[in-house]
Amino acid sequence: MSIDKETVRKVAKLARIAEPEERLEPLAKELSGILDWIEMLNEVDVEGVEAMASTVETQLPMREDVLTHDYTGGGKPEDIVANAPKTEDHFFVVPKVVE
């Protein structure tokens, strides 16, 4: 798969990455090389190979699922918000992030 300079420019803009014009062509070649390598991986026969989450086969220790703290009562709201920079009626006050 080949990536051109215009595609790099578009992706950089979408990712809000400022890339100078003279860096676009080398970056396009580099990304094309990476994608070519990934396409080569598609040629590997993985029939019968089980998917794995780690390169080391390990068994995680199992433990009984028991309640270790009493959270059912809600705790003490004063203690929960004690270190908050700003609170109102036992709630955290945070700046608005969505217009």
Tab-separated table of N, CA, C and O in Angstrom:
chain	number	residue	atom	x	y	z
A	1	MET	N	0.849	-1.174	0.000
A	1	MET	CA	0.000	0.000	0.000
A	1	MET	C	0.894	1.237	0.000
A	1	MET	O	1.903	1.283	0.683
A	2	SER	N	0.525	2.201	-0.786
A	2	SER	CA	1.336	3.400	-0.911
A	2	SER	C	0.564	4.613	-0.386
A	2	SER	O	-0.618	4.784	-0.678
A	3	ILE	N	1.261	5.406	0.375
A	3	ILE	CA	0.667	6.637	0.908
A	3	ILE	C	1.371	7.808	0.237
A	3	ILE	O	2.600	7.845	0.159
A	4	ASP	N	0.592	8.768	-0.232
A	4	ASP	CA	1.188	9.930	-0.876
A	4	ASP	C	1.253	11.109	0.095
A	4	ASP	O	0.761	11.057	1.216
A	5	LYS	N	1.890	12.155	-0.387
A	5	LYS	CA	2.103	13.360	0.423
A	5	LYS	C	0.786	13.990	0.850
A	5	LYS	O	0.657	14.462	1.984
A	6	GLU	N	-0.200	13.978	-0.007
A	6	GLU	CA	-1.497	14.579	0.312
A	6	GLU	C	-2.202	13.823	1.439
A	6	GLU	O	-2.850	14.418	2.288
A	7	THR	N	-2.087	12.502	1.431
A	7	THR	CA	-2.694	11.697	2.498
A	7	THR	C	-2.028	12.002	3.838
A	7	THR	O	-2.697	12.138	4.859
A	8	VAL	N	-0.707	12.128	3.824
A	8	VAL	CA	0.017	12.471	5.053
A	8	VAL	C	-0.428	13.843	5.549
A	8	VAL	O	-0.662	14.035	6.743
A	9	ARG	N	-0.564	14.780	4.642
A	9	ARG	CA	-0.999	16.126	5.017
A	9	ARG	C	-2.387	16.079	5.663
A	9	ARG	O	-2.635	16.699	6.693
A	10	LYS	N	-3.298	15.305	5.051
A	10	LYS	CA	-4.666	15.204	5.561
A	10	LYS	C	-4.701	14.545	6.949
A	10	LYS	O	-5.363	15.030	7.856
A	11	VAL	N	-3.967	13.440	7.102
A	11	VAL	CA	-3.936	12.742	8.388
A	11	VAL	C	-3.301	13.623	9.464
A	11	VAL	O	-3.773	13.678	10.600
A	12	ALA	N	-2.238	14.320	9.108
A	12	ALA	CA	-1.590	15.220	10.071
A	12	ALA	C	-2.554	16.315	10.511
A	12	ALA	O	-2.622	16.661	11.694
A	13	LYS	N	-3.318	16.843	9.576
A	13	LYS	CA	-4.292	17.883	9.917
A	13	LYS	C	-5.371	17.326	10.841
A	13	LYS	O	-5.741	17.949	11.827
A	14	LEU	N	-5.887	16.117	10.515
A	14	LEU	CA	-6.913	15.498	11.356
A	14	LEU	C	-6.393	15.198	12.760
A	14	LEU	O	-7.130	15.294	13.738
A	15	ALA	N	-5.111	14.824	12.847
A	15	ALA	CA	-4.504	14.516	14.138
A	15	ALA	C	-3.976	15.771	14.826
A	15	ALA	O	-3.452	15.690	15.930
A	16	ARG	N	-4.116	16.900	14.146
A	16	ARG	CA	-3.638	18.190	14.667
A	16	ARG	C	-2.131	18.155	14.959
A	16	ARG	O	-1.663	18.601	15.986
A	17	ILE	N	-1.408	17.551	14.001
A	17	ILE	CA	0.050	17.496	14.086
A	17	ILE	C	0.609	18.437	13.026
A	17	ILE	O	0.306	18.294	11.846
A	18	ALA	N	1.421	19.375	13.451
A	18	ALA	CA	2.019	20.330	12.518
A	18	ALA	C	3.290	19.715	11.934
A	18	ALA	O	4.266	19.511	12.642
A	19	GLU	N	3.231	19.384	10.654
A	19	GLU	CA	4.402	18.840	9.957
A	19	GLU	C	4.825	19.832	8.884
A	19	GLU	O	4.005	20.269	8.081
A	20	PRO	N	6.109	20.194	8.837
A	20	PRO	CA	6.567	21.102	7.790
A	20	PRO	C	6.462	20.432	6.418
A	20	PRO	O	6.528	19.208	6.292
A	21	GLU	N	6.283	21.228	5.398
A	21	GLU	CA	6.091	20.752	4.025
A	21	GLU	C	7.219	19.819	3.579
A	21	GLU	O	6.965	18.793	2.952
A	22	GLU	N	8.457	20.135	3.925
A	22	GLU	CA	9.595	19.319	3.477
A	22	GLU	C	9.654	17.962	4.194
A	22	GLU	O	10.368	17.063	3.762
A	23	ARG	N	8.899	17.791	5.244
A	23	ARG	CA	8.885	16.521	5.987
A	23	ARG	C	7.786	15.571	5.481
A	23	ARG	O	7.821	14.378	5.774
A	24	LEU	N	6.833	16.064	4.686
A	24	LEU	CA	5.700	15.254	4.252
A	24	LEU	C	6.095	14.089	3.348
A	24	LEU	O	5.625	12.969	3.520
A	25	GLU	N	6.950	14.342	2.364
A	25	GLU	CA	7.349	13.286	1.432
A	25	GLU	C	8.140	12.169	2.119
A	25	GLU	O	7.823	10.986	1.939
A	26	PRO	N	9.158	12.499	2.947
A	26	PRO	CA	9.862	11.415	3.656
A	26	PRO	C	8.933	10.649	4.607
A	26	PRO	O	9.047	9.434	4.744
A	27	LEU	N	8.005	11.351	5.215
A	27	LEU	CA	7.064	10.700	6.115
A	27	LEU	C	6.126	9.777	5.346
A	27	LEU	O	5.805	8.686	5.809
A	28	ALA	N	5.728	10.177	4.137
A	28	ALA	CA	4.880	9.333	3.297
A	28	ALA	C	5.619	8.043	2.935
A	28	ALA	O	5.034	6.955	2.978
A	29	LYS	N	6.895	8.137	2.599
A	29	LYS	CA	7.684	6.949	2.272
A	29	LYS	C	7.830	6.039	3.484
A	29	LYS	O	7.725	4.814	3.381
A	30	GLU	N	8.065	6.644	4.631
A	30	GLU	CA	8.223	5.864	5.864
A	30	GLU	C	6.931	5.132	6.218
A	30	GLU	O	6.944	3.940	6.533
A	31	LEU	N	5.809	5.822	6.144
A	31	LEU	CA	4.522	5.200	6.451
A	31	LEU	C	4.162	4.128	5.428
A	31	LEU	O	3.607	3.085	5.784
A	32	SER	N	4.487	4.359	4.168
A	32	SER	CA	4.243	3.344	3.135
A	32	SER	C	5.047	2.086	3.423
A	32	SER	O	4.547	0.965	3.262
A	33	GLY	N	6.294	2.256	3.871
A	33	GLY	CA	7.136	1.112	4.226
A	33	GLY	C	6.548	0.319	5.384
A	33	GLY	O	6.558	-0.915	5.390
A	34	ILE	N	6.014	1.028	6.375
A	34	ILE	CA	5.392	0.356	7.519
A	34	ILE	C	4.166	-0.432	7.068
A	34	ILE	O	3.976	-1.582	7.454
A	35	LEU	N	3.347	0.177	6.225
A	35	LEU	CA	2.144	-0.512	5.746
A	35	LEU	C	2.503	-1.708	4.864
A	35	LEU	O	1.822	-2.732	4.898
A	36	ASP	N	3.575	-1.593	4.078
A	36	ASP	CA	4.027	-2.724	3.265
A	36	ASP	C	4.445	-3.886	4.164
A	36	ASP	O	4.148	-5.047	3.885
A	37	TRP	N	5.135	-3.581	5.247
A	37	TRP	CA	5.555	-4.605	6.192
A	37	TRP	C	4.340	-5.272	6.830
A	37	TRP	O	4.297	-6.490	6.987
A	38	ILE	N	3.334	-4.488	7.169
A	38	ILE	CA	2.104	-5.039	7.754
A	38	ILE	C	1.395	-5.937	6.743
A	38	ILE	O	0.874	-6.996	7.097
A	39	GLU	N	1.390	-5.544	5.478
A	39	GLU	CA	0.783	-6.389	4.439
A	39	GLU	C	1.523	-7.714	4.311
A	39	GLU	O	0.913	-8.749	4.043
A	40	MET	N	2.837	-7.705	4.514
A	40	MET	CA	3.603	-8.948	4.471
A	40	MET	C	3.158	-9.892	5.583
A	40	MET	O	3.169	-11.114	5.417
A	41	LEU	N	2.753	-9.355	6.725
A	41	LEU	CA	2.288	-10.190	7.830
A	41	LEU	C	1.013	-10.936	7.472
A	41	LEU	O	0.741	-12.004	8.013
A	42	ASN	N	0.222	-10.384	6.548
A	42	ASN	CA	-1.003	-11.056	6.118
A	42	ASN	C	-0.708	-12.362	5.376
A	42	ASN	O	-1.584	-13.206	5.250
A	43	GLU	N	0.514	-12.515	4.875
A	43	GLU	CA	0.887	-13.716	4.138
A	43	GLU	C	1.251	-14.877	5.060
A	43	GLU	O	1.361	-16.014	4.613
A	44	VAL	N	1.443	-14.608	6.346
A	44	VAL	CA	1.840	-15.655	7.291
A	44	VAL	C	0.656	-16.573	7.552
A	44	VAL	O	-0.456	-16.120	7.813
A	45	ASP	N	0.907	-17.889	7.488
A	45	ASP	CA	-0.142	-18.875	7.740
A	45	ASP	C	-0.315	-19.015	9.252
A	45	ASP	O	0.571	-19.495	9.952
A	46	VAL	N	-1.465	-18.576	9.755
A	46	VAL	CA	-1.749	-18.649	11.184
A	46	VAL	C	-2.875	-19.638	11.469
A	46	VAL	O	-3.462	-19.626	12.547
A	47	GLU	N	-3.150	-20.504	10.511
A	47	GLU	CA	-4.198	-21.518	10.684
A	47	GLU	C	-3.848	-22.405	11.868
A	47	GLU	O	-2.757	-22.978	11.939
A	48	GLY	N	-4.761	-22.507	12.807
A	48	GLY	CA	-4.557	-23.363	13.974
A	48	GLY	C	-3.758	-22.720	15.088
A	48	GLY	O	-3.531	-23.338	16.119
A	49	VAL	N	-3.319	-21.496	14.904
A	49	VAL	CA	-2.564	-20.800	15.950
A	49	VAL	C	-3.556	-20.058	16.835
A	49	VAL	O	-4.333	-19.238	16.363
A	50	GLU	N	-3.505	-20.359	18.130
A	50	GLU	CA	-4.431	-19.731	19.065
A	50	GLU	C	-3.975	-18.303	19.372
A	50	GLU	O	-2.779	-18.041	19.559
A	51	ALA	N	-4.939	-17.397	19.406
A	51	ALA	CA	-4.623	-16.005	19.731
A	51	ALA	C	-4.132	-15.918	21.173
A	51	ALA	O	-4.561	-16.684	22.039
A	52	MET	N	-3.217	-14.978	21.411
A	52	MET	CA	-2.690	-14.835	22.764
A	52	MET	C	-2.597	-13.375	23.148
A	52	MET	O	-2.454	-12.498	22.301
A	53	ALA	N	-2.704	-13.130	24.436
A	53	ALA	CA	-2.640	-11.760	24.936
A	53	ALA	C	-1.244	-11.427	25.434
A	53	ALA	O	-0.943	-10.278	25.723
A	54	SER	N	-0.384	-12.427	25.564
A	54	SER	CA	0.961	-12.212	26.073
A	54	SER	C	1.897	-13.205	25.400
A	54	SER	O	1.479	-14.272	24.950
A	55	THR	N	3.173	-12.900	25.368
A	55	THR	CA	4.143	-13.828	24.790
A	55	THR	C	4.558	-14.885	25.810
A	55	THR	O	5.192	-15.864	25.471
A	56	VAL	N	4.211	-14.666	27.074
A	56	VAL	CA	4.543	-15.609	28.134
A	56	VAL	C	3.249	-16.245	28.625
A	56	VAL	O	2.314	-15.554	29.016
A	57	GLU	N	3.199	-17.575	28.596
A	57	GLU	CA	1.988	-18.261	29.054
A	57	GLU	C	1.969	-18.282	30.578
A	57	GLU	O	2.859	-18.857	31.213
A	58	THR	N	0.991	-17.618	31.151
A	58	THR	CA	0.874	-17.577	32.607
A	58	THR	C	-0.577	-17.783	33.004
A	58	THR	O	-1.493	-17.508	32.234
A	59	GLN	N	-0.753	-18.259	34.203
A	59	GLN	CA	-2.077	-18.363	34.780
A	59	GLN	C	-2.186	-17.303	35.854
A	59	GLN	O	-1.333	-17.219	36.737
A	60	LEU	N	-3.218	-16.497	35.780
A	60	LEU	CA	-3.423	-15.489	36.803
A	60	LEU	C	-4.042	-16.140	38.030
A	60	LEU	O	-4.907	-17.007	37.906
A	61	PRO	N	-3.589	-15.719	39.196
A	61	PRO	CA	-4.160	-16.314	40.403
A	61	PRO	C	-5.629	-15.893	40.555
A	61	PRO	O	-5.984	-14.751	40.298
A	62	MET	N	-6.453	-16.843	40.945
A	62	MET	CA	-7.863	-16.561	41.162
A	62	MET	C	-8.076	-16.310	42.653
A	62	MET	O	-7.407	-16.905	43.494
A	63	ARG	N	-8.987	-15.433	42.955
A	63	ARG	CA	-9.333	-15.182	44.348
A	63	ARG	C	-10.839	-15.105	44.469
A	63	ARG	O	-11.544	-14.865	43.485
A	64	GLU	N	-11.289	-15.273	45.667
A	64	GLU	CA	-12.717	-15.216	45.906
A	64	GLU	C	-13.178	-13.766	45.769
A	64	GLU	O	-12.486	-12.836	46.200
A	65	ASP	N	-14.312	-13.570	45.144
A	65	ASP	CA	-14.863	-12.232	44.943
A	65	ASP	C	-15.669	-11.847	46.177
A	65	ASP	O	-16.844	-12.178	46.306
A	66	VAL	N	-15.001	-11.169	47.109
A	66	VAL	CA	-15.666	-10.784	48.351
A	66	VAL	C	-15.564	-9.277	48.543
A	66	VAL	O	-14.618	-8.633	48.085
A	67	LEU	N	-16.519	-8.726	49.252
A	67	LEU	CA	-16.552	-7.303	49.561
A	67	LEU	C	-15.551	-7.029	50.668
A	67	LEU	O	-15.603	-7.651	51.735
A	68	THR	N	-14.590	-6.126	50.429
A	68	THR	CA	-13.574	-5.839	51.434
A	68	THR	C	-13.819	-4.523	52.160
A	68	THR	O	-13.240	-4.285	53.199
A	69	HIS	N	-14.657	-3.667	51.608
A	69	HIS	CA	-15.004	-2.397	52.255
A	69	HIS	C	-16.512	-2.234	52.168
A	69	HIS	O	-17.149	-2.704	51.236
A	70	ASP	N	-17.049	-1.521	53.114
A	70	ASP	CA	-18.490	-1.291	53.090
A	70	ASP	C	-18.775	0.000	52.331
A	70	ASP	O	-18.667	1.086	52.871
A	71	TYR	N	-19.086	-0.153	51.041
A	71	TYR	CA	-19.420	1.001	50.211
A	71	TYR	C	-20.927	1.166	50.068
A	71	TYR	O	-21.391	2.061	49.401
A	72	THR	N	-21.680	0.265	50.676
A	72	THR	CA	-23.125	0.303	50.485
A	72	THR	C	-23.772	1.506	51.150
A	72	THR	O	-24.797	1.984	50.698
A	73	GLY	N	-23.171	2.016	52.208
A	73	GLY	CA	-23.775	3.136	52.928
A	73	GLY	C	-23.437	4.484	52.326
A	73	GLY	O	-23.962	5.512	52.731
A	74	GLY	N	-22.553	4.523	51.374
A	74	GLY	CA	-22.222	5.787	50.727
A	74	GLY	C	-21.054	6.510	51.371
A	74	GLY	O	-20.578	7.504	50.877
A	75	GLY	N	-20.576	6.025	52.492
A	75	GLY	CA	-19.433	6.653	53.138
A	75	GLY	C	-19.791	8.007	53.714
A	75	GLY	O	-20.955	8.332	53.946
A	76	LYS	N	-18.780	8.798	53.960
A	76	LYS	CA	-18.975	10.141	54.503
A	76	LYS	C	-18.686	11.137	53.386
A	76	LYS	O	-17.532	11.298	52.985
A	77	PRO	N	-19.690	11.819	52.872
A	77	PRO	CA	-19.462	12.746	51.748
A	77	PRO	C	-18.431	13.821	52.059
A	77	PRO	O	-17.675	14.226	51.185
A	78	GLU	N	-18.366	14.254	53.297
A	78	GLU	CA	-17.385	15.299	53.660
A	78	GLU	C	-15.959	14.789	53.465
A	78	GLU	O	-15.076	15.518	53.011
A	79	ASP	N	-15.733	13.521	53.827
A	79	ASP	CA	-14.400	12.946	53.665
A	79	ASP	C	-14.055	12.730	52.198
A	79	ASP	O	-12.911	12.872	51.791
A	80	ILE	N	-15.054	12.364	51.409
A	80	ILE	CA	-14.817	12.071	49.999
A	80	ILE	C	-14.366	13.315	49.245
A	80	ILE	O	-13.451	13.272	48.426
A	81	VAL	N	-14.977	14.448	49.502
A	81	VAL	CA	-14.650	15.680	48.774
A	81	VAL	C	-13.700	16.589	49.548
A	81	VAL	O	-13.467	17.724	49.147
A	82	ALA	N	-13.125	16.091	50.626
A	82	ALA	CA	-12.281	16.924	51.494
A	82	ALA	C	-11.100	17.547	50.756
A	82	ALA	O	-10.737	18.694	51.018
A	83	ASN	N	-10.489	16.842	49.815
A	83	ASN	CA	-9.306	17.359	49.121
A	83	ASN	C	-9.621	17.963	47.760
A	83	ASN	O	-8.714	18.349	47.028
A	84	ALA	N	-10.888	18.049	47.418
A	84	ALA	CA	-11.270	18.607	46.119
A	84	ALA	C	-11.035	20.103	46.119
A	84	ALA	O	-11.302	20.786	47.113
A	85	PRO	N	-10.549	20.674	45.003
A	85	PRO	CA	-10.321	22.114	44.941
A	85	PRO	C	-11.619	22.919	45.053
A	85	PRO	O	-11.626	24.019	45.585
A	86	LYS	N	-12.728	22.350	44.530
A	86	LYS	CA	-13.990	23.072	44.576
A	86	LYS	C	-15.129	22.068	44.683
A	86	LYS	O	-15.176	21.086	43.952
A	87	THR	N	-16.058	22.323	45.630
A	87	THR	CA	-17.203	21.431	45.821
A	87	THR	C	-18.467	22.261	46.012
A	87	THR	O	-18.406	23.458	46.318
A	88	GLU	N	-19.593	21.584	45.834
A	88	GLU	CA	-20.886	22.219	46.064
A	88	GLU	C	-21.869	21.126	46.470
A	88	GLU	O	-22.093	20.175	45.714
A	89	ASP	N	-22.429	21.236	47.657
A	89	ASP	CA	-23.380	20.254	48.187
A	89	ASP	C	-22.845	18.826	48.091
A	89	ASP	O	-23.531	17.907	47.656
A	90	HIS	N	-21.597	18.623	48.514
A	90	HIS	CA	-20.938	17.315	48.520
A	90	HIS	C	-20.720	16.741	47.118
A	90	HIS	O	-20.613	15.525	46.942
A	91	PHE	N	-20.651	17.591	46.103
A	91	PHE	CA	-20.344	17.164	44.745
A	91	PHE	C	-19.058	17.856	44.289
A	91	PHE	O	-18.763	18.967	44.722
A	92	PHE	N	-18.304	17.215	43.417
A	92	PHE	CA	-17.128	17.832	42.820
A	92	PHE	C	-17.592	18.840	41.791
A	92	PHE	O	-18.456	18.556	40.992
A	93	VAL	N	-16.973	20.022	41.774
A	93	VAL	CA	-17.265	21.027	40.763
A	93	VAL	C	-16.102	21.021	39.786
A	93	VAL	O	-14.939	21.183	40.170
A	94	VAL	N	-16.396	20.787	38.500
A	94	VAL	CA	-15.364	20.738	37.478
A	94	VAL	C	-15.717	21.730	36.368
A	94	VAL	O	-16.876	22.067	36.173
A	95	PRO	N	-14.719	22.194	35.624
A	95	PRO	CA	-15.015	23.126	34.542
A	95	PRO	C	-15.790	22.444	33.414
A	95	PRO	O	-15.618	21.252	33.170
A	96	LYS	N	-16.623	23.210	32.766
A	96	LYS	CA	-17.393	22.704	31.640
A	96	LYS	C	-16.447	22.450	30.471
A	96	LYS	O	-15.635	23.292	30.131
A	97	VAL	N	-16.551	21.252	29.863
A	97	VAL	CA	-15.645	20.914	28.767
A	97	VAL	C	-16.371	20.751	27.431
A	97	VAL	O	-15.751	20.664	26.396
A	98	VAL	N	-17.693	20.695	27.443
A	98	VAL	CA	-18.469	20.539	26.219
A	98	VAL	C	-19.379	21.749	26.082
A	98	VAL	O	-20.091	22.110	27.012
A	99	GLU	N	-19.327	22.355	24.930
A	99	GLU	CA	-20.191	23.524	24.696
A	99	GLU	C	-21.547	23.119	24.244
A	99	GLU	O	-21.773	22.179	23.580
